[in-house]
Amino acid sequence: MKNKTIAIHKGTLKDADTGGINTPVYTSSAYDYINRDETFYPRYFNTPNQNAVAKKIAALEHAEAGLVFSSGMGAISTSVLAFAGTGDHVVMLDALYGGTHHFATEWFSHFGIDCTFAETSAGDVINAVTPGTKVIVIESPTNPLLAVVDIIKIAGFAGEKNITTIIDNTFASPVNQTPLDLGIDIVVHSGTKYLGGHSDLCCGMVACSNKKMGKILSLARVLGPSLDSRACYLLERSMKTLVLRVNAQTKNAMEVARFLENHPGIEKVYYPGLENSEGHEIAKGQMTGFGAMLSFEIKDKNPDLFIKGLKIISPAVSLGGVESTICSPSLTSHAEMPKEERQRIGITDSLLRLSVGLEDAGDLKQDLDNALKKVSH
Ligand SMILES: *Cc1c(COP(=O)(O)O)cnc(C)c1O
């Protein structure tokens, strides 16, 4: 089956009582334990609605097993803690999602875990590995500068050393990148973004082998970040259009990136689909599409005034919805980082991150152009 078919059909539990073609929403939190092989319970992560979406993400990520969580952070923190404990060392990218970074800096010491942060090149990640390293956590493309990390090189090295690799695949989505095929052990998602896709749902997902999932599930059942059946159904409904949405958004992003690249009011565009971008060659080898996230710097203009001049694209911190959203990383995701450190890693005050939606690409370009013209007066 191809992706578009998998997204629609995989995991669906047809209603045997009525012949209804959609998975019914199972509202119970109490289930029979006598006449059944398995006892269902929402916090066991095994209700029919949880299973339906878990099967879908597993199929899309080419994994044996999938699991749905109540947030991306629930999925990420549970996955890391399932494979790293007291005395262990973890290598993480410096450029990881802020919440994941925070989890490591604020909480790893509490669990007796030591962590080294590495820059985005495979060499840096490999150099950070010690004999005690149990887990490597990466993300590609990264937020907000869309750096492309060499997944194959890192996964190959980690595989030889028996280190568990975890990738946050939120930005690419399984439509544009399937990291398990590149040798990664565990894929995690903030389902709040592309999988949910309509900016109305908070959830997370994990996909990996049955063996690895056994440990993650065992920990998840006691930590308890499970997703309610009604929200699972919304997610299931959204995932049916995942492939269509992300393909169309990716196409729009390429068009918007080219437009910005050639615009006199723009200083720099970060998008792995542009031939002259730093990560383009690696991206071509590991992605099937370059995604729908891009960043750009505007020339000598007030970024806040520019954002206020936009009529279609909304200022918002989240991403991956059908509507285009824009944010200033220096004022949002990276606001707590000292300015000098931000400048050093390339997050200037004029950098803006754009999540390209499903609108007409011409309208989006017009909106950006109008706002740029407004600030230049
Ligand atoms: C949003 C996001 C997360 C966190 O997900 P939540 O659903 O908010 O917990 C993790 N990683 C990336 C890349 C994200 O964009």
Coordinates of C-alpha atoms and ligand atoms in Angstrom, one line a residue:
M1 CA 0.0 0.0 0.0
K2 CA 1.1 3.5 -0.8
N3 CA 1.2 6.3 1.8
K4 CA -2.1 8.0 0.7
T5 CA -3.9 4.7 1.1
I6 CA -2.2 3.8 4.4
A7 CA -3.1 7.2 5.8
I8 CA -6.8 6.6 5.1
H9 CA -7.3 2.9 5.8
K10 CA -4.7 1.6 8.2
G11 CA -5.9 1.1 11.7
T12 CA -9.5 1.8 11.1
L13 CA -11.8 -0.4 13.2
K14 CA -15.0 -0.8 11.3
D15 CA -18.1 -0.9 13.4
A16 CA -19.2 -4.5 13.4
D17 CA -22.6 -3.7 15.0
T18 CA -23.8 -1.2 12.4
G19 CA -21.5 -1.6 9.4
G20 CA -20.3 2.0 9.9
I21 CA -17.1 2.6 8.1
N22 CA -15.3 4.7 10.7
T23 CA -13.8 3.7 14.0
P24 CA -16.5 4.3 16.7
V25 CA -15.4 6.5 19.6
Y26 CA -15.1 4.2 22.7
T27 CA -15.9 6.4 25.7
S28 CA -15.6 3.8 28.4
S29 CA -12.9 4.0 31.1
A30 CA -14.1 0.8 32.7
Y31 CA -13.9 -2.5 30.8
D32 CA -14.8 -6.2 31.4
Y33 CA -11.8 -8.1 32.8
I34 CA -13.4 -11.6 33.0
N35 CA -14.6 -12.5 29.5
R36 CA -11.5 -11.0 27.7
D37 CA -7.9 -11.9 27.0
E38 CA -6.9 -8.2 27.3
T39 CA -8.3 -5.6 29.7
F40 CA -8.7 -2.3 28.1
Y41 CA -8.0 0.9 30.0
P42 CA -7.1 4.4 28.7
R43 CA -3.9 4.7 30.8
Y44 CA -2.8 1.3 29.5
F45 CA -2.6 2.9 26.1
N46 CA -4.7 0.1 24.6
T47 CA -8.2 1.4 23.9
P48 CA -9.6 0.8 20.4
N49 CA -9.2 4.5 19.5
Q50 CA -5.6 4.6 20.8
N51 CA -4.9 1.4 18.8
A52 CA -6.3 2.8 15.6
V53 CA -4.0 5.8 15.5
A54 CA -1.1 3.8 16.8
K55 CA -1.4 1.4 13.8
K56 CA -1.6 4.3 11.4
I57 CA 1.6 6.0 12.6
A58 CA 3.4 2.6 12.7
A59 CA 2.5 2.0 9.1
L60 CA 3.4 5.5 7.9
E61 CA 6.8 5.4 9.7
H62 CA 7.5 1.8 8.5
A63 CA 7.6 0.6 12.1
E64 CA 6.4 -2.6 13.8
A65 CA 4.7 -0.6 16.6
G66 CA 3.2 2.8 17.3
L67 CA 1.9 4.6 20.3
V68 CA -0.2 7.7 20.9
F69 CA 0.5 10.2 23.7
S70 CA -1.2 13.2 25.1
S71 CA 1.6 15.5 23.9
G72 CA 4.8 15.5 22.0
M73 CA 6.7 16.1 25.2
G74 CA 5.0 13.1 26.7
A75 CA 6.2 11.0 23.8
I76 CA 9.7 12.4 23.9
S77 CA 10.4 12.3 27.6
T78 CA 9.0 8.8 28.0
S79 CA 11.1 7.5 25.2
V80 CA 14.3 9.0 26.5
L81 CA 13.7 7.8 30.1
A82 CA 12.9 4.3 28.9
F83 CA 16.5 4.0 27.6
A84 CA 18.6 6.3 29.9
G85 CA 18.8 6.1 33.7
T86 CA 21.2 6.7 36.6
G87 CA 24.8 6.9 35.5
D88 CA 24.0 6.9 31.8
H89 CA 25.1 9.5 29.3
V90 CA 22.9 11.1 26.6
V91 CA 24.0 13.1 23.5
M92 CA 21.5 15.7 22.3
L93 CA 21.6 18.3 19.6
D94 CA 22.0 21.8 20.8
A95 CA 19.3 22.8 18.3
L96 CA 16.6 20.4 19.7
Y97 CA 13.1 21.7 20.3
G98 CA 13.1 24.0 23.4
G99 CA 11.0 21.7 25.6
T100 CA 13.3 18.8 24.9
H101 CA 16.4 20.9 25.6
H102 CA 14.8 22.1 28.9
F103 CA 13.9 18.6 29.9
A104 CA 17.6 17.7 29.7
T105 CA 19.1 20.9 31.3
E106 CA 16.5 21.1 34.1
W107 CA 15.6 17.4 34.8
F108 CA 18.3 15.0 33.7
S109 CA 20.4 15.6 36.9
H110 CA 17.3 14.6 38.9
F111 CA 17.4 11.2 37.2
G112 CA 21.2 10.9 37.4
I113 CA 21.6 11.3 33.7
D114 CA 24.5 13.1 32.2
C115 CA 24.1 15.0 28.9
T116 CA 26.3 16.5 26.3
F117 CA 24.9 19.0 23.7
A118 CA 26.4 18.7 20.2
E119 CA 26.2 20.9 17.1
T120 CA 24.3 19.7 14.1
S121 CA 27.2 18.0 12.1
A122 CA 27.5 14.2 12.4
G123 CA 31.1 14.7 13.4
D124 CA 30.1 16.8 16.4
V125 CA 27.5 14.3 17.5
I126 CA 29.9 11.4 17.2
N127 CA 32.6 13.3 19.1
A128 CA 30.3 13.9 22.0
V129 CA 29.7 10.1 22.5
T130 CA 31.4 8.6 25.5
P131 CA 31.7 4.9 26.6
G132 CA 28.6 5.6 28.9
T133 CA 26.4 7.0 26.1
K134 CA 23.1 5.1 26.0
V135 CA 21.0 7.4 23.9
I136 CA 21.4 10.0 21.1
V137 CA 18.6 12.4 20.4
I138 CA 18.5 14.3 17.1
E139 CA 16.0 16.4 15.1
S140 CA 16.2 17.1 11.4
P141 CA 15.5 19.6 9.9
T142 CA 16.1 21.7 13.0
N143 CA 14.1 24.5 14.5
P144 CA 14.3 27.4 13.5
L145 CA 17.2 27.4 11.1
L146 CA 16.3 24.2 9.2
A147 CA 19.7 22.7 9.5
V148 CA 19.8 19.2 8.0
V149 CA 21.5 16.5 10.2
D150 CA 23.1 13.5 8.5
I151 CA 20.8 10.8 9.9
I152 CA 22.4 7.9 8.1
K153 CA 25.9 8.7 9.4
I154 CA 24.7 9.1 13.0
A155 CA 22.5 6.1 13.0
G156 CA 25.2 3.9 11.4
F157 CA 27.7 4.9 14.1
A158 CA 25.2 4.5 16.9
G159 CA 24.2 1.1 15.6
E160 CA 27.7 -0.2 15.8
K161 CA 28.1 1.0 19.4
N162 CA 24.7 -0.3 20.5
I163 CA 23.4 3.2 21.3
T164 CA 19.7 3.9 21.0
T165 CA 18.9 6.6 18.6
I166 CA 15.8 8.8 18.9
I167 CA 14.7 11.4 16.3
D168 CA 12.1 14.0 16.6
N169 CA 10.5 13.8 13.1
T170 CA 7.9 16.5 13.7
F171 CA 9.1 19.0 11.1
A172 CA 9.5 16.6 8.2
S173 CA 6.5 14.3 9.1
P174 CA 6.5 10.7 7.8
V175 CA 5.4 12.1 4.4
N176 CA 8.8 13.7 3.8
Q177 CA 11.1 11.5 5.9
T178 CA 11.0 8.0 7.4
P179 CA 14.0 7.8 9.7
L180 CA 13.6 4.1 10.6
D181 CA 14.5 3.3 7.0
L182 CA 17.7 5.3 7.6
G183 CA 18.7 3.2 10.6
I184 CA 17.2 5.2 13.5
D185 CA 15.7 3.2 16.3
I186 CA 12.8 5.4 17.6
V187 CA 10.8 8.1 15.9
V188 CA 8.9 10.6 18.0
H189 CA 6.4 13.3 17.0
S190 CA 4.6 16.2 18.3
G191 CA 1.2 15.2 16.8
T192 CA 0.1 18.7 17.7
K193 CA 1.7 19.8 14.5
Y194 CA 1.3 18.1 11.1
L195 CA -0.4 14.9 12.3
G196 CA -3.2 16.8 13.9
G197 CA -2.8 19.5 11.3
H198 CA -5.6 21.8 12.2
S199 CA -4.2 23.6 15.2
D200 CA -6.9 22.2 17.5
L201 CA -5.3 19.1 19.1
C202 CA -2.4 18.4 21.5
C203 CA -0.9 15.0 21.2
G204 CA 2.3 13.0 20.5
M205 CA 3.3 9.8 18.8
V206 CA 6.1 7.2 18.9
A207 CA 7.0 4.6 16.3
C208 CA 9.7 1.8 16.7
S209 CA 10.3 -1.9 16.9
N210 CA 8.1 -4.2 19.1
K211 CA 11.1 -4.8 21.4
K212 CA 11.8 -1.1 22.0
M213 CA 8.1 -0.3 22.3
G214 CA 7.8 -2.9 25.1
K215 CA 10.0 -0.7 27.3
I216 CA 8.4 2.6 26.3
L217 CA 4.9 1.2 26.9
S218 CA 5.8 -0.2 30.3
L219 CA 7.1 3.3 31.4
A220 CA 4.2 5.1 29.7
R221 CA 1.7 3.1 31.6
V222 CA 3.1 4.3 34.9
L223 CA 3.9 7.9 33.9
G224 CA 0.4 8.1 32.4
P225 CA 0.5 10.6 29.4
S226 CA -2.3 8.9 27.6
L227 CA -4.7 10.5 25.0
D228 CA -8.4 10.5 25.5
S229 CA -10.5 8.4 22.9
R230 CA -12.3 11.5 21.6
A231 CA -9.1 13.3 20.9
C232 CA -7.7 10.0 19.3
Y233 CA -10.6 10.1 16.9
L234 CA -10.0 13.7 15.9
L235 CA -6.4 12.7 15.3
E236 CA -7.4 9.7 13.3
R237 CA -9.6 11.9 11.1
S238 CA -6.8 14.3 10.6
M239 CA -4.3 11.7 9.7
K240 CA -6.4 10.5 6.8
T241 CA -5.5 13.7 5.0
L242 CA -1.9 13.9 6.2
V243 CA -0.3 13.0 2.9
L244 CA -2.4 15.3 0.8
R245 CA -1.9 18.2 3.3
V246 CA 1.8 17.8 3.7
N247 CA 2.5 17.3 0.0
A248 CA 0.5 20.5 -0.8
Q249 CA 2.1 22.4 2.0
T250 CA 5.6 21.3 0.9
K251 CA 4.9 22.4 -2.6
N252 CA 3.7 25.8 -1.3
A253 CA 6.8 26.2 0.8
M254 CA 9.1 25.7 -2.1
E255 CA 7.2 28.4 -4.0
V256 CA 7.3 30.8 -1.1
A257 CA 11.0 30.1 -0.5
R258 CA 11.9 30.9 -4.1
F259 CA 9.8 34.0 -4.0
L260 CA 11.5 35.2 -0.8
E261 CA 15.0 34.3 -2.1
N262 CA 14.5 36.6 -5.0
H263 CA 12.9 39.4 -3.0
P264 CA 15.0 42.6 -2.5
G265 CA 13.6 43.1 1.0
I266 CA 14.9 39.7 2.2
E267 CA 18.4 39.2 3.6
K268 CA 18.5 35.4 3.8
V269 CA 16.2 32.4 3.4
Y270 CA 16.7 29.1 5.2
Y271 CA 14.9 26.2 3.4
P272 CA 16.6 22.8 2.6
G273 CA 14.8 22.7 -0.7
L274 CA 16.8 25.6 -2.1
E275 CA 19.8 24.3 -4.1
N276 CA 22.3 26.7 -2.5
S277 CA 21.2 26.0 1.1
E278 CA 23.8 24.3 3.3
G279 CA 21.8 21.1 4.0
H280 CA 20.4 20.6 0.5
E281 CA 22.7 17.7 -0.6
I282 CA 22.1 15.7 2.6
A283 CA 18.4 16.5 2.6
K284 CA 18.2 15.1 -1.0
G285 CA 19.6 11.8 0.3
Q286 CA 17.3 11.4 3.2
M287 CA 14.1 13.3 2.6
T288 CA 11.5 12.6 -0.1
G289 CA 10.3 16.3 0.2
F290 CA 11.8 19.3 1.9
G291 CA 9.0 20.1 4.2
A292 CA 6.8 23.1 4.8
M293 CA 8.8 25.0 7.4
L294 CA 11.1 27.8 6.4
S295 CA 12.8 30.8 8.0
F296 CA 14.0 34.1 6.7
E297 CA 15.6 37.3 7.7
I298 CA 14.2 40.6 6.6
K299 CA 16.5 43.5 5.7
D300 CA 16.8 46.5 8.0
K301 CA 13.2 46.5 9.0
N302 CA 11.2 46.0 12.2
P303 CA 10.0 42.4 12.2
D304 CA 7.1 43.2 14.5
L305 CA 5.8 45.8 12.1
F306 CA 6.2 43.4 9.2
I307 CA 4.2 40.7 11.0
K308 CA 1.5 43.3 11.9
G309 CA 1.3 44.1 8.2
L310 CA 0.4 40.5 7.2
K311 CA -3.3 39.9 6.5
I312 CA -3.5 36.1 5.8
I313 CA -0.5 34.7 7.7
S314 CA -1.2 34.8 11.5
P315 CA 1.4 35.3 14.2
A316 CA 1.4 32.1 16.3
V317 CA 3.9 30.0 18.1
S318 CA 2.7 26.5 17.0
L319 CA 3.1 25.1 13.4
G320 CA 2.0 22.5 11.0
G321 CA -1.7 23.6 10.6
V322 CA -3.6 24.1 7.4
E323 CA -3.3 27.9 8.0
S324 CA 0.0 29.7 7.6
T325 CA 1.6 31.0 10.8
I326 CA 4.6 33.0 11.5
C327 CA 6.7 33.7 14.6
S328 CA 9.9 35.4 15.8
P329 CA 12.1 32.8 17.4
S330 CA 14.0 35.5 19.4
L331 CA 10.8 36.5 21.1
T332 CA 9.2 33.1 21.4
S333 CA 11.0 29.7 21.4
H334 CA 14.5 31.2 22.1
A335 CA 13.5 34.2 24.2
E336 CA 15.2 32.8 27.3
M337 CA 18.5 32.3 25.5
P338 CA 21.0 35.2 26.1
K339 CA 21.1 37.5 23.0
E340 CA 24.8 36.9 22.4
E341 CA 24.3 33.1 22.3
R342 CA 21.3 33.6 20.0
Q343 CA 23.4 35.7 17.6
R344 CA 26.2 33.2 17.7
I345 CA 23.9 30.4 16.5
G346 CA 22.3 32.6 13.9
I347 CA 19.0 33.4 15.5
T348 CA 19.0 37.2 14.9
D349 CA 16.2 39.6 16.0
S350 CA 15.1 39.9 12.3
L351 CA 14.7 36.1 11.8
L352 CA 11.2 34.9 11.3
R353 CA 9.9 31.3 11.1
L354 CA 7.1 30.6 8.7
S355 CA 4.9 27.5 8.8
V356 CA 3.5 27.4 5.3
G357 CA -0.1 26.3 5.2
L358 CA -2.6 25.1 2.5
E359 CA -3.7 28.5 1.2
D360 CA -3.1 29.5 -2.4
A361 CA 0.6 30.1 -2.9
G362 CA 0.0 33.2 -4.9
D363 CA -2.1 34.7 -2.0
L364 CA 0.7 33.9 0.5
K365 CA 3.3 35.6 -1.7
Q366 CA 1.1 38.6 -2.2
D367 CA 0.6 38.8 1.6
L368 CA 4.3 38.7 2.3
D369 CA 5.0 41.2 -0.5
N370 CA 2.4 43.7 0.7
A371 CA 3.7 43.5 4.3
L372 CA 7.3 44.1 3.1
K373 CA 6.2 47.1 1.1
K374 CA 4.3 48.5 4.1
V375 CA 7.4 48.4 6.4
S376 CA 9.6 50.0 3.8
H377 CA 7.7 53.3 3.9
Ligands
LIG1 C1 5.9 21.3 19.3 C2 7.1 20.4 19.2 C3 7.4 19.5 20.3 C4 6.5 19.5 21.5 O1 5.3 19.0 21.3 P1 4.0 19.2 22.2 O2 2.9 18.5 21.5 O3 3.8 20.7 22.3 O4 4.3 18.6 23.5 C5 8.5 18.7 20.1 N1 9.2 18.8 19.0 C6 9.0 19.7 18.0 C7 9.9 19.7 16.9 C8 7.9 20.5 18.1 O5 7.7 21.4 17.1

